[in-house]
Structure formats: structure tokens, C-alpha cells
Amino acid sequence: MKLSHFQFDLPKELLAEYPAENRDEARLMVIDRKKQTIEHKMFKDVIDYFDEGDVLILNNTKVFPARLYGNKEKTGARIEVFLLRELNSEQRLWDVLVDPARKIRIGNKLYFGDDDSLVAEVIDNTTSRGRTLRFLYDGSYEEFRNKLTELGETPIPKYISRDVTPEDAERYQTIYAKEEGAVAAPTAGLHFSKHLLKKLEIKGIKFAEVTLHVGLGTFNPVEVEDLSKHKMDSEELKITQEACDIVNEAKSKKKRICTVGTTSMRAVESSVSSQNTLNPFDGWTNKFVFPPHDFTIPTCMITNFHTPKSTLLMMVSAFCGHDLMKKAYAEAIEEGYKFYSYGDAMLII
């Protein structure tokens, strides 16, 4: 498969600027790989496709307010700082992206907050837009993190042309988010309401939680025609023994195992044993799933509608089958489904 196989024209009006009014009332396209059929439902109908003992694999990562706006010393130029990951908590070192990058050099100081209560010094260049910052703050580590949360903004994707609203802090987060560390939401999970999760639980469906802290690497454009030459950025991943036990028991009983989102899929496909079971994991993964790929753990997946030429679309193609995926996307565009983070969902069985 080549990069050009994943190009399609997406009308701009299909980009979701806002989420559905109610989480579980987004639209749901159901694709049956065996029957080669496509159905149109509401997300809350997802419950009809699962039975007692089936498992949903959820990514419980929590998005932190990663976008900060500061001013450069002397010139006062407004600078956007996007926090990617903490490198050293004692020294308060962070890996960040800055915009506009050309103005930010090693040794520059940046000031945040109306009262300049947080200061950062640029100590290294990592990529064209990447920098390492050392934050200077008088206070405990906990106070420092609280300050970041106070000054930071929900990192809704750049394609959304409106300003961030207070509602985004809640809606750009799954209701089961626990482990803080993501700079982007695992968006397929945004469709689950408390009510729907409760109904699934009452029906006997089990939940296995994994933690994959979504980084911006997930959305980095693929710039090589030969997909095998694309390098994914690493993301932090944790899979507990408890999650493995839930998944492996369901696997042994031939139950349906569904990954909720491409991040859950990357997580489980990163840690498969030689016996084709799920293994515990604590570290970093740069697993890139693209066609052809033999999936070991999941029998179905829930995902949103993705951008042309994205690694996420390639994973969906590998799972769904390329021709069926292309047919589904053409139908989604025709039917006016909403795309991307706040968009509608797809269940592939």
C-alpha cells in the first residue's frame, strides 16, 4: 500500500466544529466485514452488537490543558506553547512546540499569566518547532502543576476554527478519563455517556482499561509514499495484568473483543505474546499499524472518521479491508457524516 491510496476529497463543511448535543447521540456507521454491509444507526445503538462476556478495551488517558499563551521578554510578542511531555519533574523540564518558532531561540525567556507568575527559559532546540523549556516557578511541584492547569487551555485540534469554550474542558475528555498525560483525546471514546456505559455493564459487557498517552505524533503527516519508511513518534503505554486477564479470558471463550479507538488498538497490538495473548506492558510504543496487518487481539473496533493520508486511516484500512473502507468513507461523505475529533463514529465488526 502506498500513501496515495489514502487520499480522498473531504468537503470542509463535514469537519465537526462542535460535538453532538448528547455524547451517545452522534451518528454511527456499522460496517460488517463478513457480509460487506454498511448500516446507519445512532451511537447508543452500539449496545445491540454486544453480548454478555464481550469486552470493550478503553483508553483511560486524560487530556491536560496543554496549550499556553505567553509573551516573549523584551519584545512582548505573543507566543503559543504546546506542552508535549514532561522530561524531568524536579528540574521542571518540558518538551514543547512553539509558534511562531522562528522568534524563539535558546536563552529566550517567556512569561505567562497576567502577572507573569510563570516564567520559562528556552534551553534547547529539538525540531524546527520543538523546544525544551525549563519552567521557573517559586512553589512546590504540586503548585507548579496547578499553575499549568490554571493557565493552560483545552488543546482542541487546530482545524477547529472557533475559540475554546468552557464546555470543551468537559467534552474533549472521555467520561472514564483517569490517567493524566494526553495532549489529544482518544476521540472514539467521547461518544460514551455514563448512561450508556451503565447499560453495557448491566448487559454483562466487561471493560478492560489501558493507558496510552496520546501525543501529537499520532497526527503527524506521513510524508513518504512507501509506508514502511514512516516512523511513528513514541507514546507512553501502560497495560496492567488485570486488563490482560479480562481480555485473555474473553479471547479463550471466543467472545467479541472491541478496541475503542485507534489508540486502544495501537496499545493492544503493541504487546502481543507468542501465544497470541495480551501481555502487560509499561513503557513506550511507536507501533505503526498499516495494511497488510494481522490483528491478534481485537475482533471489532469503534473509531471516528479520519483525515486523508493519516496513520489513523491506514489502521482502519488494515482492519476493515481497503476497498470496504473506501466504500464506507464515500458513503459517509454522501450521507453528511461529521469527521474528525468531534465527529461521528464507526463500528467495524
mmCIF file of C-alpha atoms in Angstrom:
data_model
loop_
_atom_site.group_PDB
_atom_site.id
_atom_site.type_symbol
_atom_site.label_atom_id
_atom_site.label_comp_id
_atom_site.label_asym_id
_atom_site.label_seq_id
_atom_site.Cartn_x
_atom_site.Cartn_y
_atom_site.Cartn_z
ATOM 1 C CA MET A 1 0.000 0.000 0.000
ATOM 2 C CA LYS A 2 1.195 3.486 -0.849
ATOM 3 C CA LEU A 3 0.431 6.890 0.692
ATOM 4 C CA SER A 4 -1.541 7.920 -2.413
ATOM 5 C CA HIS A 5 -4.051 5.096 -1.740
ATOM 6 C CA PHE A 6 -5.264 7.091 1.274
ATOM 7 C CA GLN A 7 -6.075 10.375 -0.444
ATOM 8 C CA PHE A 8 -9.709 11.474 -0.733
ATOM 9 C CA ASP A 9 -11.546 14.791 -1.034
ATOM 10 C CA LEU A 10 -13.299 15.838 2.151
ATOM 11 C CA PRO A 11 -15.764 18.766 1.975
ATOM 12 C CA LYS A 12 -14.842 21.389 4.561
ATOM 13 C CA GLU A 13 -18.388 21.552 5.929
ATOM 14 C CA LEU A 14 -18.085 17.961 7.187
ATOM 15 C CA LEU A 15 -15.402 18.911 9.742
ATOM 16 C CA ALA A 16 -17.094 18.849 13.141
ATOM 17 C CA GLU A 17 -16.632 22.189 14.938
ATOM 18 C CA TYR A 18 -18.753 21.084 17.919
ATOM 19 C CA PRO A 19 -19.629 17.713 19.466
ATOM 20 C CA ALA A 20 -23.146 16.197 19.209
ATOM 21 C CA GLU A 21 -25.513 17.690 21.786
ATOM 22 C CA ASN A 22 -25.554 14.411 23.733
ATOM 23 C CA ARG A 23 -22.496 12.174 23.716
ATOM 24 C CA ASP A 24 -24.276 8.975 22.712
ATOM 25 C CA GLU A 25 -26.440 10.608 20.043
ATOM 26 C CA ALA A 26 -23.735 11.057 17.432
ATOM 27 C CA ARG A 27 -24.346 9.020 14.288
ATOM 28 C CA LEU A 28 -22.901 5.520 13.999
ATOM 29 C CA MET A 29 -21.988 3.718 10.798
ATOM 30 C CA VAL A 30 -21.871 -0.058 11.281
ATOM 31 C CA ILE A 31 -19.659 -1.986 8.868
ATOM 32 C CA ASP A 32 -19.881 -5.778 8.726
ATOM 33 C CA ARG A 33 -16.692 -7.136 7.158
ATOM 34 C CA LYS A 34 -18.082 -10.626 6.608
ATOM 35 C CA LYS A 35 -21.341 -9.541 4.981
ATOM 36 C CA GLN A 36 -19.709 -6.472 3.354
ATOM 37 C CA THR A 37 -22.673 -4.360 4.525
ATOM 38 C CA ILE A 38 -22.994 -0.788 5.792
ATOM 39 C CA GLU A 39 -25.789 0.308 8.170
ATOM 40 C CA HIS A 40 -26.659 3.719 9.631
ATOM 41 C CA LYS A 41 -27.501 3.955 13.349
ATOM 42 C CA MET A 42 -27.156 6.209 16.407
ATOM 43 C CA PHE A 43 -24.158 5.687 18.682
ATOM 44 C CA LYS A 44 -26.325 4.446 21.574
ATOM 45 C CA ASP A 45 -27.379 1.512 19.336
ATOM 46 C CA VAL A 46 -23.844 0.136 19.774
ATOM 47 C CA ILE A 47 -25.199 -1.877 22.727
ATOM 48 C CA ASP A 48 -27.158 -4.102 20.296
ATOM 49 C CA TYR A 49 -23.909 -5.504 18.886
ATOM 50 C CA PHE A 50 -22.501 -6.832 22.169
ATOM 51 C CA ASP A 51 -23.467 -9.686 24.495
ATOM 52 C CA GLU A 52 -22.575 -10.864 27.970
ATOM 53 C CA GLY A 53 -18.862 -11.598 28.332
ATOM 54 C CA ASP A 54 -17.799 -9.421 25.394
ATOM 55 C CA VAL A 55 -15.076 -6.871 26.166
ATOM 56 C CA LEU A 56 -14.599 -3.205 25.326
ATOM 57 C CA ILE A 57 -10.978 -2.016 25.581
ATOM 58 C CA LEU A 58 -10.956 1.627 26.743
ATOM 59 C CA ASN A 59 -8.038 4.058 26.767
ATOM 60 C CA ASN A 60 -8.336 5.843 30.137
ATOM 61 C CA THR A 61 -5.781 8.566 29.380
ATOM 62 C CA LYS A 62 -6.767 12.068 30.449
ATOM 63 C CA VAL A 63 -6.113 15.195 28.388
ATOM 64 C CA PHE A 64 -4.361 18.010 30.231
ATOM 65 C CA PRO A 65 -4.701 21.697 29.265
ATOM 66 C CA ALA A 66 -1.602 21.626 27.070
ATOM 67 C CA ARG A 67 -1.899 24.919 25.176
ATOM 68 C CA LEU A 68 -0.409 28.002 26.865
ATOM 69 C CA TYR A 69 -0.087 31.563 25.593
ATOM 70 C CA GLY A 70 2.822 33.680 26.783
ATOM 71 C CA ASN A 71 4.883 36.689 25.851
ATOM 72 C CA LYS A 72 8.498 36.870 24.842
ATOM 73 C CA GLU A 73 10.792 39.004 27.029
ATOM 74 C CA LYS A 74 11.676 42.478 25.718
ATOM 75 C CA THR A 75 9.533 42.349 22.551
ATOM 76 C CA GLY A 76 6.333 41.158 24.283
ATOM 77 C CA ALA A 77 5.480 39.093 21.181
ATOM 78 C CA ARG A 78 2.621 36.645 21.800
ATOM 79 C CA ILE A 79 3.847 33.045 21.692
ATOM 80 C CA GLU A 80 1.858 29.813 21.731
ATOM 81 C CA VAL A 81 3.476 26.989 23.702
ATOM 82 C CA PHE A 82 2.091 23.477 23.299
ATOM 83 C CA LEU A 83 3.216 21.158 26.106
ATOM 84 C CA LEU A 84 4.084 17.730 24.721
ATOM 85 C CA ARG A 85 5.628 15.853 27.630
ATOM 86 C CA GLU A 86 7.364 16.364 30.933
ATOM 87 C CA LEU A 87 11.041 15.387 30.736
ATOM 88 C CA ASN A 88 12.111 15.955 34.343
ATOM 89 C CA SER A 89 9.728 16.861 37.167
ATOM 90 C CA GLU A 90 12.457 18.034 39.583
ATOM 91 C CA GLN A 91 14.015 20.437 37.099
ATOM 92 C CA ARG A 92 10.628 21.264 35.540
ATOM 93 C CA LEU A 93 11.871 20.465 32.041
ATOM 94 C CA TRP A 94 9.280 20.066 29.265
ATOM 95 C CA ASP A 95 9.315 19.072 25.634
ATOM 96 C CA VAL A 96 7.136 21.651 23.801
ATOM 97 C CA LEU A 97 6.198 23.072 20.420
ATOM 98 C CA VAL A 98 6.335 26.843 19.952
ATOM 99 C CA ASP A 99 4.609 29.081 17.434
ATOM 100 C CA PRO A 100 5.918 31.234 15.784
ATOM 101 C CA ALA A 101 9.098 29.171 16.124
ATOM 102 C CA ARG A 102 11.442 31.482 14.217
ATOM 103 C CA LYS A 103 11.295 34.019 17.051
ATOM 104 C CA ILE A 104 12.192 31.588 19.831
ATOM 105 C CA ARG A 105 15.878 30.889 20.416
ATOM 106 C CA ILE A 106 17.939 29.233 23.143
ATOM 107 C CA GLY A 107 18.273 31.603 26.099
ATOM 108 C CA ASN A 108 14.965 33.421 25.466
ATOM 109 C CA LYS A 109 12.581 33.825 28.385
ATOM 110 C CA LEU A 110 8.807 33.514 28.075
ATOM 111 C CA TYR A 111 6.313 34.980 30.552
ATOM 112 C CA PHE A 112 2.856 33.521 31.263
ATOM 113 C CA GLY A 113 -0.207 34.875 33.076
ATOM 114 C CA ASP A 114 -1.379 38.471 33.506
ATOM 115 C CA ASP A 115 1.006 38.844 36.431
ATOM 116 C CA ASP A 116 3.912 36.939 34.778
ATOM 117 C CA SER A 117 3.618 34.427 37.637
ATOM 118 C CA LEU A 118 5.167 31.679 35.493
ATOM 119 C CA VAL A 119 8.395 32.063 33.541
ATOM 120 C CA ALA A 120 10.128 29.615 31.203
ATOM 121 C CA GLU A 121 13.606 29.637 29.717
ATOM 122 C CA VAL A 122 14.391 28.018 26.342
ATOM 123 C CA ILE A 123 17.314 25.646 26.876
ATOM 124 C CA ASP A 124 17.358 23.540 23.677
ATOM 125 C CA ASN A 125 16.041 23.169 20.112
ATOM 126 C CA THR A 126 14.657 19.703 19.340
ATOM 127 C CA THR A 127 12.947 20.055 15.932
ATOM 128 C CA SER A 128 12.007 23.001 13.705
ATOM 129 C CA ARG A 129 9.147 23.907 16.077
ATOM 130 C CA GLY A 130 10.249 21.854 19.073
ATOM 131 C CA ARG A 131 12.000 23.318 22.112
ATOM 132 C CA THR A 132 12.978 22.206 25.601
ATOM 133 C CA LEU A 133 11.771 24.642 28.263
ATOM 134 C CA ARG A 134 12.786 24.946 31.907
ATOM 135 C CA PHE A 135 9.945 26.459 33.935
ATOM 136 C CA LEU A 136 10.936 28.812 36.739
ATOM 137 C CA TYR A 137 8.332 28.912 39.484
ATOM 138 C CA ASP A 138 8.501 29.644 43.208
ATOM 139 C CA GLY A 139 6.412 26.942 44.804
ATOM 140 C CA SER A 140 6.054 23.205 45.257
ATOM 141 C CA TYR A 141 5.741 20.811 42.331
ATOM 142 C CA GLU A 142 2.016 20.448 43.050
ATOM 143 C CA GLU A 143 1.567 24.237 42.994
ATOM 144 C CA PHE A 144 3.512 24.386 39.728
ATOM 145 C CA ARG A 145 1.241 21.758 38.102
ATOM 146 C CA ASN A 146 -1.822 23.602 39.370
ATOM 147 C CA LYS A 147 -0.436 26.776 37.787
ATOM 148 C CA LEU A 148 -0.023 24.999 34.435
ATOM 149 C CA THR A 149 -3.636 23.790 34.675
ATOM 150 C CA GLU A 150 -4.845 27.269 35.568
ATOM 151 C CA LEU A 151 -3.021 28.959 32.667
ATOM 152 C CA GLY A 152 -3.465 26.168 30.118
ATOM 153 C CA GLU A 153 -6.245 25.771 27.585
ATOM 154 C CA THR A 154 -8.009 22.600 26.386
ATOM 155 C CA PRO A 155 -5.959 21.536 23.332
ATOM 156 C CA ILE A 156 -8.811 21.150 20.847
ATOM 157 C CA PRO A 157 -7.412 20.480 17.363
ATOM 158 C CA LYS A 158 -6.236 23.369 15.201
ATOM 159 C CA TYR A 159 -8.698 22.633 12.387
ATOM 160 C CA ILE A 160 -11.498 23.815 14.726
ATOM 161 C CA SER A 161 -11.639 27.479 13.776
ATOM 162 C CA ARG A 162 -13.564 28.758 16.806
ATOM 163 C CA ASP A 163 -12.265 29.761 20.235
ATOM 164 C CA VAL A 164 -12.104 27.235 23.055
ATOM 165 C CA THR A 165 -15.231 27.263 25.247
ATOM 166 C CA PRO A 166 -15.629 26.139 28.889
ATOM 167 C CA GLU A 167 -17.713 23.244 27.503
ATOM 168 C CA ASP A 168 -14.641 21.889 25.685
ATOM 169 C CA ALA A 169 -12.921 21.146 29.003
ATOM 170 C CA GLU A 170 -15.613 18.543 29.641
ATOM 171 C CA ARG A 171 -16.480 17.375 26.118
ATOM 172 C CA TYR A 172 -12.894 16.939 24.854
ATOM 173 C CA GLN A 173 -12.437 14.285 27.560
ATOM 174 C CA THR A 174 -13.871 10.785 27.875
ATOM 175 C CA ILE A 175 -16.070 10.222 30.922
ATOM 176 C CA TYR A 176 -13.705 7.420 32.017
ATOM 177 C CA ALA A 177 -10.511 9.532 31.721
ATOM 178 C CA LYS A 178 -8.256 8.918 34.770
ATOM 179 C CA GLU A 179 -4.545 8.979 33.990
ATOM 180 C CA GLU A 180 -3.405 12.475 33.027
ATOM 181 C CA GLY A 181 -0.860 12.703 30.225
ATOM 182 C CA ALA A 182 -2.502 13.061 26.786
ATOM 183 C CA VAL A 183 -2.302 16.155 24.588
ATOM 184 C CA ALA A 184 -5.176 14.927 22.403
ATOM 185 C CA ALA A 185 -8.300 12.993 23.323
ATOM 186 C CA PRO A 186 -8.858 9.351 22.324
ATOM 187 C CA THR A 187 -11.866 10.597 20.379
ATOM 188 C CA ALA A 188 -13.823 7.374 19.729
ATOM 189 C CA GLY A 189 -14.385 7.217 23.485
ATOM 190 C CA LEU A 190 -16.008 10.659 23.561
ATOM 191 C CA HIS A 191 -19.290 9.074 22.431
ATOM 192 C CA PHE A 192 -19.824 7.046 25.601
ATOM 193 C CA SER A 193 -22.201 8.595 28.131
ATOM 194 C CA LYS A 194 -22.473 7.451 31.760
ATOM 195 C CA HIS A 195 -25.916 6.104 30.952
ATOM 196 C CA LEU A 196 -24.667 4.027 28.003
ATOM 197 C CA LEU A 197 -21.718 2.608 29.968
ATOM 198 C CA LYS A 198 -24.116 1.606 32.762
ATOM 199 C CA LYS A 199 -26.447 -0.135 30.300
ATOM 200 C CA LEU A 200 -23.488 -2.035 28.787
ATOM 201 C CA GLU A 201 -22.360 -3.070 32.274
ATOM 202 C CA ILE A 202 -25.872 -4.307 33.184
ATOM 203 C CA LYS A 203 -25.890 -6.364 29.968
ATOM 204 C CA GLY A 204 -22.719 -8.120 31.166
ATOM 205 C CA ILE A 205 -20.174 -6.457 28.891
ATOM 206 C CA LYS A 206 -16.755 -6.118 30.522
ATOM 207 C CA PHE A 207 -14.317 -3.211 30.300
ATOM 208 C CA ALA A 208 -10.535 -3.552 30.103
ATOM 209 C CA GLU A 209 -8.709 -0.259 30.627
ATOM 210 C CA VAL A 210 -5.334 0.521 29.065
ATOM 211 C CA THR A 211 -3.435 3.823 29.188
ATOM 212 C CA LEU A 212 -1.881 5.246 26.024
ATOM 213 C CA HIS A 213 -0.972 8.908 26.399
ATOM 214 C CA VAL A 214 -1.859 10.325 23.001
ATOM 215 C CA GLY A 215 0.881 12.588 21.627
ATOM 216 C CA LEU A 216 0.855 14.793 18.552
ATOM 217 C CA GLY A 217 2.846 12.113 16.696
ATOM 218 C CA THR A 218 -0.438 10.293 16.107
ATOM 219 C CA PHE A 219 -1.441 13.181 13.837
ATOM 220 C CA ASN A 220 1.917 13.851 12.174
ATOM 221 C CA PRO A 221 1.527 13.795 8.401
ATOM 222 C CA VAL A 222 3.008 10.848 6.527
ATOM 223 C CA GLU A 223 5.495 12.282 4.050
ATOM 224 C CA VAL A 224 6.793 9.118 2.372
ATOM 225 C CA GLU A 225 4.994 7.252 -0.401
ATOM 226 C CA ASP A 226 6.382 3.929 0.912
ATOM 227 C CA LEU A 227 4.514 3.451 4.213
ATOM 228 C CA SER A 228 7.125 1.059 5.601
ATOM 229 C CA LYS A 229 9.537 4.021 5.792
ATOM 230 C CA HIS A 230 7.260 6.172 8.025
ATOM 231 C CA LYS A 231 8.427 6.489 11.643
ATOM 232 C CA MET A 232 5.787 6.973 14.340
ATOM 233 C CA ASP A 233 6.601 9.100 17.390
ATOM 234 C CA SER A 234 6.690 7.114 20.608
ATOM 235 C CA GLU A 235 3.791 7.332 23.052
ATOM 236 C CA GLU A 236 3.736 6.198 26.668
ATOM 237 C CA LEU A 237 1.774 2.986 27.202
ATOM 238 C CA LYS A 238 0.678 1.001 30.246
ATOM 239 C CA ILE A 239 -1.251 -2.285 30.148
ATOM 240 C CA THR A 240 -1.926 -3.891 33.535
ATOM 241 C CA GLN A 241 -2.143 -7.587 34.342
ATOM 242 C CA GLU A 242 -5.802 -7.020 35.262
ATOM 243 C CA ALA A 243 -6.604 -5.721 31.765
ATOM 244 C CA CYS A 244 -4.753 -8.679 30.226
ATOM 245 C CA ASP A 245 -6.747 -11.164 32.330
ATOM 246 C CA ILE A 246 -10.076 -9.656 31.199
ATOM 247 C CA VAL A 247 -9.064 -9.661 27.519
ATOM 248 C CA ASN A 248 -7.396 -13.091 27.507
ATOM 249 C CA GLU A 249 -10.347 -14.752 29.236
ATOM 250 C CA ALA A 250 -12.718 -13.315 26.629
ATOM 251 C CA LYS A 251 -10.340 -14.435 23.874
ATOM 252 C CA SER A 252 -10.248 -18.003 25.221
ATOM 253 C CA LYS A 253 -14.080 -18.056 25.230
ATOM 254 C CA LYS A 254 -14.258 -16.668 21.663
ATOM 255 C CA LYS A 255 -16.093 -13.562 22.868
ATOM 256 C CA ARG A 256 -16.168 -10.300 20.932
ATOM 257 C CA ILE A 257 -13.241 -8.018 21.834
ATOM 258 C CA CYS A 258 -13.645 -4.408 20.721
ATOM 259 C CA THR A 259 -10.972 -1.729 20.841
ATOM 260 C CA VAL A 260 -12.494 1.700 21.409
ATOM 261 C CA GLY A 261 -10.403 3.933 19.169
ATOM 262 C CA THR A 262 -7.168 3.696 17.227
ATOM 263 C CA THR A 263 -5.195 4.405 20.423
ATOM 264 C CA SER A 264 -6.596 1.322 22.181
ATOM 265 C CA MET A 265 -5.846 -0.648 19.017
ATOM 266 C CA ARG A 266 -2.243 0.576 18.932
ATOM 267 C CA ALA A 267 -1.936 -0.241 22.628
ATOM 268 C CA VAL A 268 -3.003 -3.889 22.422
ATOM 269 C CA GLU A 269 -1.261 -4.614 19.121
ATOM 270 C CA SER A 270 1.976 -3.338 20.736
ATOM 271 C CA SER A 271 2.052 -6.082 23.358
ATOM 272 C CA VAL A 272 1.105 -9.491 21.975
ATOM 273 C CA SER A 273 2.699 -12.672 23.347
ATOM 274 C CA SER A 274 3.976 -15.581 21.233
ATOM 275 C CA GLN A 275 0.792 -17.413 22.303
ATOM 276 C CA ASN A 276 -1.261 -14.593 20.725
ATOM 277 C CA THR A 277 -2.496 -13.313 24.082
ATOM 278 C CA LEU A 278 -2.241 -9.816 25.540
ATOM 279 C CA ASN A 279 0.841 -9.119 27.664
ATOM 280 C CA PRO A 280 1.296 -6.488 30.399
ATOM 281 C CA PHE A 281 3.366 -3.500 29.231
ATOM 282 C CA ASP A 282 4.922 -0.453 30.840
ATOM 283 C CA GLY A 283 6.985 1.742 28.535
ATOM 284 C CA TRP A 284 6.802 3.438 25.145
ATOM 285 C CA THR A 285 5.405 2.266 21.827
ATOM 286 C CA ASN A 286 5.951 3.526 18.282
ATOM 287 C CA LYS A 287 3.843 0.783 16.688
ATOM 288 C CA PHE A 288 2.579 1.772 13.255
ATOM 289 C CA VAL A 289 -0.333 -0.351 12.036
ATOM 290 C CA PHE A 290 -0.921 -0.206 8.283
ATOM 291 C CA PRO A 291 -2.041 -2.715 5.629
ATOM 292 C CA PRO A 292 -1.387 -5.587 5.486
ATOM 293 C CA HIS A 293 -1.526 -6.367 9.223
ATOM 294 C CA ASP A 294 -2.699 -9.483 11.063
ATOM 295 C CA PHE A 295 -4.687 -8.378 14.096
ATOM 296 C CA THR A 296 -4.265 -10.636 17.092
ATOM 297 C CA ILE A 297 -6.424 -9.273 19.883
ATOM 298 C CA PRO A 298 -9.497 -7.332 18.636
ATOM 299 C CA THR A 299 -12.400 -8.790 16.667
ATOM 300 C CA CYS A 300 -14.056 -5.395 16.176
ATOM 301 C CA MET A 301 -13.292 -1.702 16.651
ATOM 302 C CA ILE A 302 -15.036 1.623 17.236
ATOM 303 C CA THR A 303 -13.425 4.644 15.618
ATOM 304 C CA ASN A 304 -14.187 8.127 14.290
ATOM 305 C CA PHE A 305 -13.819 9.302 10.684
ATOM 306 C CA HIS A 306 -10.229 10.318 9.953
ATOM 307 C CA THR A 307 -8.252 12.690 7.771
ATOM 308 C CA PRO A 308 -6.933 11.765 4.323
ATOM 309 C CA LYS A 309 -3.430 10.233 4.339
ATOM 310 C CA SER A 310 -3.416 9.882 8.168
ATOM 311 C CA THR A 311 -1.892 6.962 10.075
ATOM 312 C CA LEU A 312 -5.312 6.528 11.728
ATOM 313 C CA LEU A 313 -6.996 5.971 8.361
ATOM 314 C CA MET A 314 -4.283 3.441 7.473
ATOM 315 C CA MET A 315 -5.017 1.460 10.634
ATOM 316 C CA VAL A 316 -8.753 1.458 9.844
ATOM 317 C CA SER A 317 -7.980 0.292 6.298
ATOM 318 C CA ALA A 318 -5.867 -2.569 7.659
ATOM 319 C CA PHE A 319 -8.686 -3.692 9.958
ATOM 320 C CA CYS A 320 -11.662 -3.084 7.680
ATOM 321 C CA GLY A 321 -10.163 -4.022 4.325
ATOM 322 C CA HIS A 322 -9.130 -1.216 1.998
ATOM 323 C CA ASP A 323 -11.925 -1.450 -0.571
ATOM 324 C CA LEU A 324 -14.670 -1.680 2.060
ATOM 325 C CA MET A 325 -13.120 1.267 3.954
ATOM 326 C CA LYS A 326 -13.088 3.377 0.775
ATOM 327 C CA LYS A 327 -16.722 2.472 0.060
ATOM 328 C CA ALA A 328 -17.689 3.360 3.672
ATOM 329 C CA TYR A 329 -15.919 6.720 3.523
ATOM 330 C CA ALA A 330 -17.549 7.593 0.194
ATOM 331 C CA GLU A 331 -20.939 6.759 1.737
ATOM 332 C CA ALA A 332 -20.129 8.766 4.880
ATOM 333 C CA ILE A 333 -19.379 11.842 2.760
ATOM 334 C CA GLU A 334 -22.545 11.329 0.710
ATOM 335 C CA GLU A 335 -24.652 10.925 3.889
ATOM 336 C CA GLY A 336 -23.110 14.006 5.553
ATOM 337 C CA TYR A 337 -21.381 12.263 8.459
ATOM 338 C CA LYS A 338 -19.210 14.576 10.554
ATOM 339 C CA PHE A 339 -15.446 13.942 10.532
ATOM 340 C CA TYR A 340 -12.530 14.191 12.992
ATOM 341 C CA SER A 341 -12.348 14.633 16.746
ATOM 342 C CA TYR A 342 -15.877 15.871 17.461
ATOM 343 C CA GLY A 343 -17.361 13.921 14.563
ATOM 344 C CA ASP A 344 -19.482 10.785 14.191
ATOM 345 C CA ALA A 345 -18.415 7.174 14.794
ATOM 346 C CA MET A 346 -17.969 3.898 13.010
ATOM 347 C CA LEU A 347 -18.254 0.332 14.369
ATOM 348 C CA ILE A 348 -16.398 -2.296 12.349
ATOM 349 C CA ILE A 349 -17.449 -5.872 13.163
#
